[in-house]
XYZ file of C-alpha atoms in Angstrom:
561
model
C 68.461 113.447 98.230
C 69.563 109.892 99.039
C 69.905 108.526 102.573
C 71.996 105.436 103.307
C 72.766 103.566 106.513
C 76.437 102.867 107.305
C 77.182 100.886 110.468
C 73.867 102.060 111.878
C 74.609 105.714 111.093
C 72.441 107.572 108.607
C 74.312 109.507 105.923
C 72.619 111.967 103.579
C 74.060 112.390 100.092
C 73.404 115.809 98.509
C 71.401 115.948 95.301
C 73.418 115.688 92.120
C 76.300 113.755 93.696
C 76.976 110.212 92.495
C 79.124 108.524 95.111
C 80.355 105.008 95.656
C 80.351 103.442 99.113
C 83.956 104.469 99.867
C 83.083 108.112 99.242
C 79.781 107.883 101.110
C 81.445 106.286 104.137
C 84.043 109.077 104.155
C 81.187 111.599 104.623
C 80.448 109.841 107.914
C 84.116 109.707 108.908
C 84.308 105.960 108.295
C 87.351 104.555 106.483
C 86.943 101.686 104.050
C 90.441 100.384 103.228
C 91.364 100.186 99.553
C 94.373 99.826 97.275
C 93.270 99.946 93.637
C 90.616 102.663 94.021
C 91.570 106.302 93.398
C 88.960 109.070 93.001
C 90.723 110.427 89.913
C 90.863 107.092 88.054
C 88.454 104.508 86.711
C 87.205 101.734 89.002
C 88.528 98.196 88.460
C 87.726 96.584 91.843
C 90.739 94.300 91.584
C 92.369 94.442 95.013
C 89.229 93.307 96.949
C 90.410 95.144 100.057
C 87.221 97.228 100.195
C 84.766 94.315 100.487
C 81.742 95.184 102.667
C 78.315 93.821 103.516
C 75.543 95.521 101.569
C 71.785 95.355 101.759
C 68.656 97.369 101.011
C 66.112 98.969 103.322
C 62.565 99.103 101.990
C 59.884 101.704 102.641
C 58.712 99.819 105.760
C 62.188 99.838 107.285
C 62.878 96.160 106.654
C 66.477 95.343 105.727
C 67.540 92.554 103.404
C 71.266 91.880 103.172
C 73.084 90.339 100.235
C 74.688 86.952 100.972
C 78.114 87.878 99.561
C 80.490 90.724 100.208
C 80.759 93.345 97.462
C 83.533 95.824 96.591
C 82.645 99.250 97.983
C 84.507 101.079 95.204
C 82.236 99.598 92.511
C 78.946 99.831 94.421
C 76.954 103.063 94.091
C 75.393 104.657 97.139
C 71.666 104.811 96.408
C 68.702 105.676 98.568
C 68.025 102.953 101.120
C 71.415 101.241 100.809
C 72.582 99.579 104.020
C 76.333 99.083 104.523
C 78.243 97.237 107.232
C 82.013 97.759 107.302
C 82.937 96.452 110.770
C 81.364 93.011 110.983
C 83.380 89.869 111.694
C 82.756 88.722 108.122
C 84.216 91.923 106.679
C 87.176 91.962 109.067
C 88.041 88.366 108.168
C 87.980 89.178 104.429
C 90.212 92.220 104.979
C 92.737 90.188 106.945
C 92.882 87.509 104.230
C 93.469 90.070 101.476
C 96.199 91.711 103.536
C 97.829 88.366 104.273
C 97.749 87.390 100.602
C 99.449 90.623 99.554
C 102.165 90.218 102.166
C 103.021 86.625 101.200
C 105.270 87.710 98.343
C 105.985 91.252 99.470
C 109.610 91.881 100.565
C 109.824 93.054 104.147
C 112.313 95.803 103.343
C 110.558 98.667 105.113
C 113.816 99.961 106.665
C 115.181 100.836 103.197
C 111.903 101.679 101.455
C 111.136 105.326 100.665
C 107.420 104.661 101.179
C 107.893 103.563 104.792
C 105.752 105.827 106.944
C 103.323 106.518 104.077
C 102.652 102.930 103.015
C 99.120 101.558 102.804
C 100.460 98.036 103.435
C 102.007 99.102 106.717
C 98.939 101.017 107.880
C 96.422 98.376 106.857
C 98.491 95.555 108.350
C 98.248 97.100 111.800
C 94.537 97.941 111.376
C 93.189 94.954 109.467
C 95.907 92.313 109.134
C 96.414 88.911 110.778
C 97.969 88.974 114.227
C 100.595 86.379 113.290
C 102.291 85.433 110.035
C 101.296 81.930 109.002
C 103.672 81.598 106.043
C 107.402 81.078 106.622
C 109.622 84.078 106.091
C 111.864 83.791 103.044
C 114.839 85.888 101.948
C 113.900 88.687 99.587
C 115.608 90.371 96.710
C 114.762 93.909 95.698
C 114.752 94.072 91.901
C 114.874 97.657 90.684
C 114.334 99.024 87.192
C 114.371 102.681 86.130
C 111.260 103.308 84.035
C 112.210 106.862 83.086
C 114.265 109.857 84.174
C 112.200 110.442 87.332
C 110.544 107.135 88.240
C 112.070 103.841 89.304
C 110.236 100.525 89.863
C 110.984 98.082 92.688
C 109.393 95.071 91.030
C 108.985 92.849 94.113
C 107.045 95.472 96.045
C 104.270 95.881 93.459
C 100.807 94.650 94.540
C 99.322 94.988 91.013
C 96.742 97.622 91.912
C 97.180 99.012 88.341
C 96.792 102.641 89.433
C 99.876 103.690 87.490
C 98.722 101.903 84.327
C 95.319 103.568 84.461
C 96.928 106.952 85.074
C 99.038 106.779 81.903
C 95.976 105.791 79.886
C 93.322 108.027 81.418
C 95.119 111.155 82.650
C 98.406 111.573 80.787
C 97.050 109.721 77.737
C 100.515 108.440 76.903
C 99.998 104.768 77.778
C 103.619 103.768 78.386
C 102.810 101.370 81.234
C 101.136 97.982 80.999
C 100.628 94.773 82.934
C 102.793 92.127 81.309
C 102.745 88.357 81.857
C 99.901 86.599 83.638
C 98.867 85.147 86.957
C 101.343 85.392 89.816
C 104.093 86.309 87.362
C 102.383 89.518 86.233
C 104.416 92.714 86.636
C 104.195 96.366 85.673
C 106.527 97.373 82.856
C 106.939 99.824 79.992
C 106.379 98.870 76.379
C 109.463 97.990 74.344
C 111.421 101.019 73.108
C 109.446 103.326 75.429
C 110.156 104.882 78.787
C 108.011 106.650 81.361
C 108.991 110.189 80.423
C 105.688 111.995 79.917
C 105.411 115.426 81.649
C 103.133 113.981 84.358
C 105.156 110.865 85.208
C 105.846 111.875 88.817
C 102.174 111.429 89.664
C 102.573 107.672 89.370
C 104.784 107.821 92.461
C 102.136 109.781 94.376
C 99.334 107.340 93.614
C 101.343 104.162 94.213
C 99.949 102.822 97.526
C 103.169 100.950 98.357
C 106.856 101.483 97.634
C 106.876 99.979 94.151
C 107.240 103.279 92.265
C 109.685 105.752 93.773
C 110.979 109.173 92.789
C 114.575 109.018 91.582
C 115.451 112.602 92.674
C 114.049 111.899 96.168
C 115.314 108.314 96.497
C 117.094 107.690 99.830
C 117.256 111.428 100.582
C 115.018 111.536 103.680
C 112.759 109.441 105.860
C 109.255 110.797 105.497
C 108.609 110.961 109.250
C 111.337 113.599 109.505
C 109.626 115.787 106.916
C 107.206 118.586 107.702
C 104.657 119.629 105.108
C 103.359 123.110 104.380
C 100.588 124.055 101.975
C 101.634 126.076 98.976
C 101.135 126.347 95.214
C 103.391 125.645 92.249
C 104.681 128.793 90.567
C 105.936 127.329 87.302
C 102.798 128.080 85.256
C 99.473 129.868 85.572
C 97.575 126.681 86.454
C 98.721 127.287 90.028
C 98.702 123.667 91.198
C 97.987 123.262 94.894
C 101.007 121.505 96.402
C 102.588 120.437 99.654
C 106.177 121.481 100.344
C 107.994 118.785 102.349
C 111.090 119.973 104.178
C 113.475 119.116 106.992
C 116.096 121.258 108.719
C 115.276 124.263 106.580
C 115.731 122.473 103.257
C 113.014 121.464 100.818
C 113.252 117.866 99.590
C 110.118 117.311 97.555
C 106.910 118.851 96.259
C 103.666 116.881 96.095
C 100.246 117.867 94.727
C 97.245 118.621 96.945
C 93.696 118.123 95.748
C 92.093 121.309 94.442
C 89.173 121.072 91.994
C 89.650 124.750 91.081
C 93.192 124.264 89.812
C 94.810 120.863 89.374
C 92.561 118.171 90.890
C 95.043 115.542 92.216
C 97.930 116.109 89.804
C 100.959 118.274 89.028
C 103.548 118.213 86.232
C 107.181 117.136 86.500
C 108.278 120.606 85.412
C 106.887 122.059 88.619
C 107.585 119.052 90.826
C 111.315 118.862 90.151
C 112.004 122.418 88.998
C 113.020 124.045 92.265
C 116.777 123.423 92.125
C 117.388 127.082 91.243
C 116.499 127.960 94.841
C 119.728 126.275 95.966
C 121.935 127.576 93.140
C 125.419 128.565 94.276
C 125.174 131.949 92.583
C 121.839 132.883 94.099
C 121.652 136.450 95.429
C 121.985 136.298 99.199
C 122.968 139.748 100.490
C 121.923 143.364 99.764
C 124.511 145.312 97.767
C 124.978 148.949 96.769
C 127.205 150.258 94.029
C 130.112 152.244 95.439
C 133.021 153.456 93.259
C 131.687 151.369 90.404
C 131.568 148.134 92.444
C 128.668 146.399 94.207
C 129.503 146.301 97.905
C 127.580 144.422 100.644
C 125.381 146.576 102.870
C 122.732 145.929 105.515
C 118.978 146.126 105.096
C 118.947 148.994 107.607
C 121.246 150.992 105.329
C 118.938 150.275 102.401
C 115.836 151.305 104.357
C 117.418 154.602 105.422
C 118.443 155.521 101.886
C 115.554 154.056 99.899
C 113.300 157.123 99.670
C 116.314 159.391 99.151
C 117.400 157.298 96.151
C 114.142 157.996 94.351
C 114.095 161.682 95.157
C 117.630 162.084 93.836
C 116.718 160.160 90.686
C 113.622 162.315 90.145
C 115.871 165.397 89.976
C 115.805 168.699 91.797
C 112.502 169.650 90.202
C 111.005 166.232 91.082
C 109.691 165.648 87.595
C 111.634 162.489 86.746
C 109.305 159.479 86.516
C 109.946 156.416 88.674
C 109.135 153.085 87.013
C 107.954 150.272 89.289
C 108.102 146.920 87.484
C 106.011 144.345 89.351
C 106.898 140.778 88.428
C 104.106 138.206 87.869
C 106.057 136.025 90.333
C 105.241 138.408 93.189
C 102.399 137.658 95.574
C 99.342 139.904 95.681
C 100.561 141.296 99.001
C 103.968 142.153 97.504
C 102.374 144.029 94.604
C 99.819 145.850 96.762
C 102.335 147.136 99.319
C 104.713 148.186 96.534
C 101.988 150.278 94.927
C 101.084 151.815 98.281
C 104.672 152.758 99.067
C 105.560 154.320 95.733
C 102.236 156.156 95.488
C 102.994 157.758 98.877
C 106.374 159.091 97.706
C 104.650 162.103 96.106
C 106.772 161.626 92.974
C 105.748 160.805 89.389
C 105.379 157.012 89.414
C 104.378 154.602 86.664
C 103.573 150.954 87.379
C 104.413 148.229 84.863
C 103.612 144.531 84.767
C 106.872 142.580 84.638
C 107.730 140.212 81.826
C 105.181 137.411 81.414
C 107.084 134.319 80.219
C 105.179 132.325 77.599
C 106.494 129.070 76.140
C 104.724 127.621 73.116
C 101.079 126.663 73.596
C 99.072 125.074 76.396
C 99.810 121.357 76.745
C 96.635 119.407 77.501
C 96.225 115.905 78.925
C 95.224 113.232 78.100
C 97.224 113.836 74.965
C 94.803 111.896 72.815
C 92.172 114.552 73.597
C 93.879 117.061 71.334
C 91.191 117.741 68.775
C 89.159 114.728 69.925
C 85.382 115.067 69.758
C 82.982 112.708 71.517
C 79.211 112.787 70.957
C 79.628 115.979 68.977
C 81.365 117.843 71.814
C 84.981 118.677 72.480
C 86.252 116.638 75.432
C 87.478 118.510 78.480
C 91.156 117.974 79.370
C 92.044 116.372 82.700
C 95.150 118.511 83.200
C 96.763 121.466 81.446
C 100.335 122.784 81.568
C 99.819 126.440 80.714
C 102.009 128.211 78.194
C 101.980 131.208 80.531
C 104.819 130.278 82.882
C 104.099 132.531 85.861
C 101.719 132.247 88.825
C 100.190 135.669 89.414
C 99.848 137.700 86.251
C 96.129 138.216 86.800
C 96.546 139.242 90.442
C 99.296 141.785 89.741
C 97.344 143.152 86.777
C 94.264 143.711 88.933
C 96.285 145.630 91.534
C 98.064 147.815 88.970
C 94.729 148.512 87.281
C 93.254 149.630 90.596
C 96.069 152.102 91.270
C 96.731 153.273 87.733
C 93.762 152.424 85.531
C 95.923 150.884 82.806
C 98.445 148.055 82.851
C 101.504 148.704 80.662
C 103.710 145.683 80.125
C 107.425 145.009 80.202
C 107.904 145.954 76.562
C 106.324 149.321 77.365
C 108.854 149.742 80.169
C 111.764 149.048 77.796
C 110.337 151.470 75.239
C 109.960 154.233 77.832
C 113.476 153.592 79.107
C 114.884 153.902 75.584
C 112.992 157.153 75.066
C 114.230 158.381 78.446
C 110.671 158.920 79.654
C 111.628 157.403 83.013
C 114.481 158.405 85.280
C 114.769 155.398 87.608
C 113.288 151.961 88.127
C 112.510 149.469 90.864
C 112.780 146.145 89.030
C 111.421 142.984 90.666
C 112.145 139.462 89.441
C 111.761 136.068 91.072
C 112.029 134.183 87.783
C 113.449 130.635 88.040
C 115.636 131.093 84.957
C 117.261 133.835 82.929
C 114.650 136.337 81.760
C 116.596 139.285 80.312
C 118.792 139.591 77.241
C 122.028 141.568 77.151
C 120.428 144.176 74.879
C 117.477 144.672 77.219
C 119.806 145.031 80.184
C 121.811 147.681 78.311
C 118.628 149.748 77.970
C 118.453 149.909 81.761
C 121.927 151.413 81.805
C 120.337 154.622 80.545
C 118.504 155.116 83.865
C 119.820 157.339 86.642
C 119.045 154.721 89.252
C 118.155 151.023 89.010
C 117.176 148.971 92.058
C 116.956 145.242 91.346
C 115.088 142.895 93.705
C 115.646 139.378 92.371
C 116.597 135.783 93.130
C 119.270 134.995 90.531
C 121.998 137.136 88.973
C 121.725 138.326 85.393
C 122.894 140.988 82.955
C 120.697 143.592 84.672
C 123.033 143.607 87.678
C 125.721 145.357 85.607
C 123.688 148.562 85.708
C 122.114 148.201 89.151
C 122.650 150.906 91.759
C 121.227 148.610 94.461
C 120.753 144.831 94.399
C 118.342 143.199 96.850
C 118.075 139.412 97.352
C 114.513 138.084 97.098
C 112.926 135.277 99.093
C 111.392 132.605 96.847
C 107.789 131.464 97.126
C 108.207 128.730 99.749
C 110.344 131.072 101.855
C 107.417 133.461 102.224
C 103.650 133.366 102.679
C 101.300 135.089 100.276
C 98.437 134.763 97.814
C 98.354 134.275 94.042
C 95.629 134.381 91.380
C 95.758 131.662 88.739
C 94.520 131.599 85.138
C 90.823 131.185 86.032
C 90.749 133.806 88.786
C 91.156 131.484 91.771
C 93.044 133.167 94.601
C 95.136 130.649 96.539
C 97.238 131.208 99.645
C 100.609 129.752 100.569
C 102.375 129.081 103.836
C 106.042 129.744 104.492
C 107.862 126.410 104.594
C 111.500 127.347 105.276
C 113.472 130.406 106.281
C 114.806 132.622 103.474
C 118.312 131.867 102.238
C 120.936 134.007 103.973
C 119.683 137.618 104.041
C 116.957 137.400 101.379
C 113.645 139.152 102.001
C 110.308 139.300 100.263
C 109.141 142.467 98.539
C 106.180 142.605 100.917
C 108.340 142.552 104.022
C 110.568 145.308 102.638
C 107.627 147.546 101.697
C 105.928 146.901 105.040
C 108.996 148.299 106.818
C 109.369 151.221 104.397
C 105.729 152.176 104.974
C 106.586 152.582 108.645
C 104.386 149.751 109.867
C 105.907 148.589 113.121
C 104.127 145.302 113.775
C 105.418 141.991 112.490
C 104.748 141.584 108.770
C 101.842 139.183 108.283
C 100.585 138.585 104.729
C 97.120 137.555 105.944
C 96.683 141.013 107.488
C 97.721 142.631 104.203
C 95.266 140.404 102.306
C 92.422 141.610 104.540
C 93.415 145.192 103.776
C 93.693 144.391 100.070
C 90.190 142.897 100.111
C 88.836 146.131 101.590
C 90.714 148.516 99.297
C 90.596 146.742 95.923
C 87.037 145.678 94.943
C 88.204 142.760 92.786
C 89.667 141.098 95.893
C 86.538 141.611 98.029
C 85.712 137.842 98.139
C 88.971 137.307 100.070
C 87.500 139.280 103.002
C 85.589 136.182 104.095
C 88.834 134.328 104.815
C 89.616 136.324 107.984
C 93.098 134.847 108.219
C 91.953 131.277 107.510
C 93.690 129.137 104.889
C 91.302 128.450 101.965
C 91.837 124.811 101.025
C 90.430 125.220 97.505
C 91.008 128.961 97.113
C 88.560 131.807 96.537
C 87.171 132.645 93.102
C 87.553 136.299 92.054
C 85.540 138.053 89.368
C 88.229 139.528 87.130
C 85.806 140.401 84.369
C 84.931 143.722 86.027
C 85.778 146.904 84.102
C 88.905 148.782 85.075
C 88.520 150.952 88.148
C 89.541 154.577 88.141
C 93.110 155.197 89.182
C 93.576 156.212 92.804
């Protein structure tokens, strides 16, 4: 266990951790400013903003300092290292680096998307010169689109090379490079290429200034108006931890959060920009019930009063007709658990099915050059994976169905049973971001006595629906989801549901007769007590787990309850 001294404060580094001085100082709550350093990329020590005084303390307690400043990002924290980050010598070096960067930087903060999140702005006020010594000159803002999602403002670039290293080390696509030399060097794409790899949006996140900007977000909002809520991406089973930025009840952008159990620092463009369906004009917004062959708007109170009666009528006078409950892998664990509780309590024959699990091709791993690559006789581990399984909670919903039923029939089993008329009615949940049913599959549902659809977007299944319920999407509700490796992650509600949409959990909470306000964290505590697989979630006690909780999903199936 190494002990270092930072500004007179002793910091202990746990065994097995290899940290540089920036990381070690962060353990003590001390910030060392930096531009080119990023914990997910290689170290180049090019910006020189993190220069500090470094020395060594011997066994007798004597300290010998090095005569020159060294970059903290490239200096390992070893036992006995002495670091000074607040001396006059360090402060002077920081102010010179900041002044040098600002000499050629356009002062266009009022029109820059990075304003409010810019390292240059923050470091200028903390470490910069009090007065500008160079004359102010007119600026021009040269802009070049590098790809479909990323645009470059050439004059703002400080040549930290983060974006170049990202395309070589993480995406493995290598489109970006530093071209020209000296003070004429700029970032650009290679001839006949564009920045269109599936991870390109991350270059905007890691840019410390406003050089790289997101084209879909450009000039949409000022960042100080945005509020951020913690959530996860639902576009594949990786379950990237993200932040949902919104203003006035509208979501404007999604950004990744660090989570070593899911996505590290990154997310794909598919998830980052793929939430437009939430604001589709044809999105389901109001409950409807079929009357005289037509779907007519009704209230949620009308639905709640008639819900149990619908199933009893569908089961027949003898009550032997089976009710199918299709639980979508886009539901939260709380949605699935309360649904199972409600339908089990109806005292009718009920069969639970896992909804359709969308799978597209094969897993896409990054860096791309790692496909099949072997180093030192071992297969290299990918830095990021876009999963072929395009849903967030298949493993969580499976575990809940298995607890209540012992087996987990899939969507194809549901269609087969419907064709064979083994089921009389169905509660069909969706939440898919795109069309997920064919016309032929929807026609099979027309054979049911009653079909209740709870979904986000319209589709062919609505033709045969007795009741249609609008569903709140993931950032309009709180909940928990289990990703591909068994990590349970929680989400916060960011915005209010569109129009009259409601989550499955909120509906089932009311139908179960629970009178208090629906709170997913309370349901998760109950789920942790009732379903053994979710027992590790009991330790949360309503707290938000930053990196999630790992579940053991390798347990054998429990007996049906």
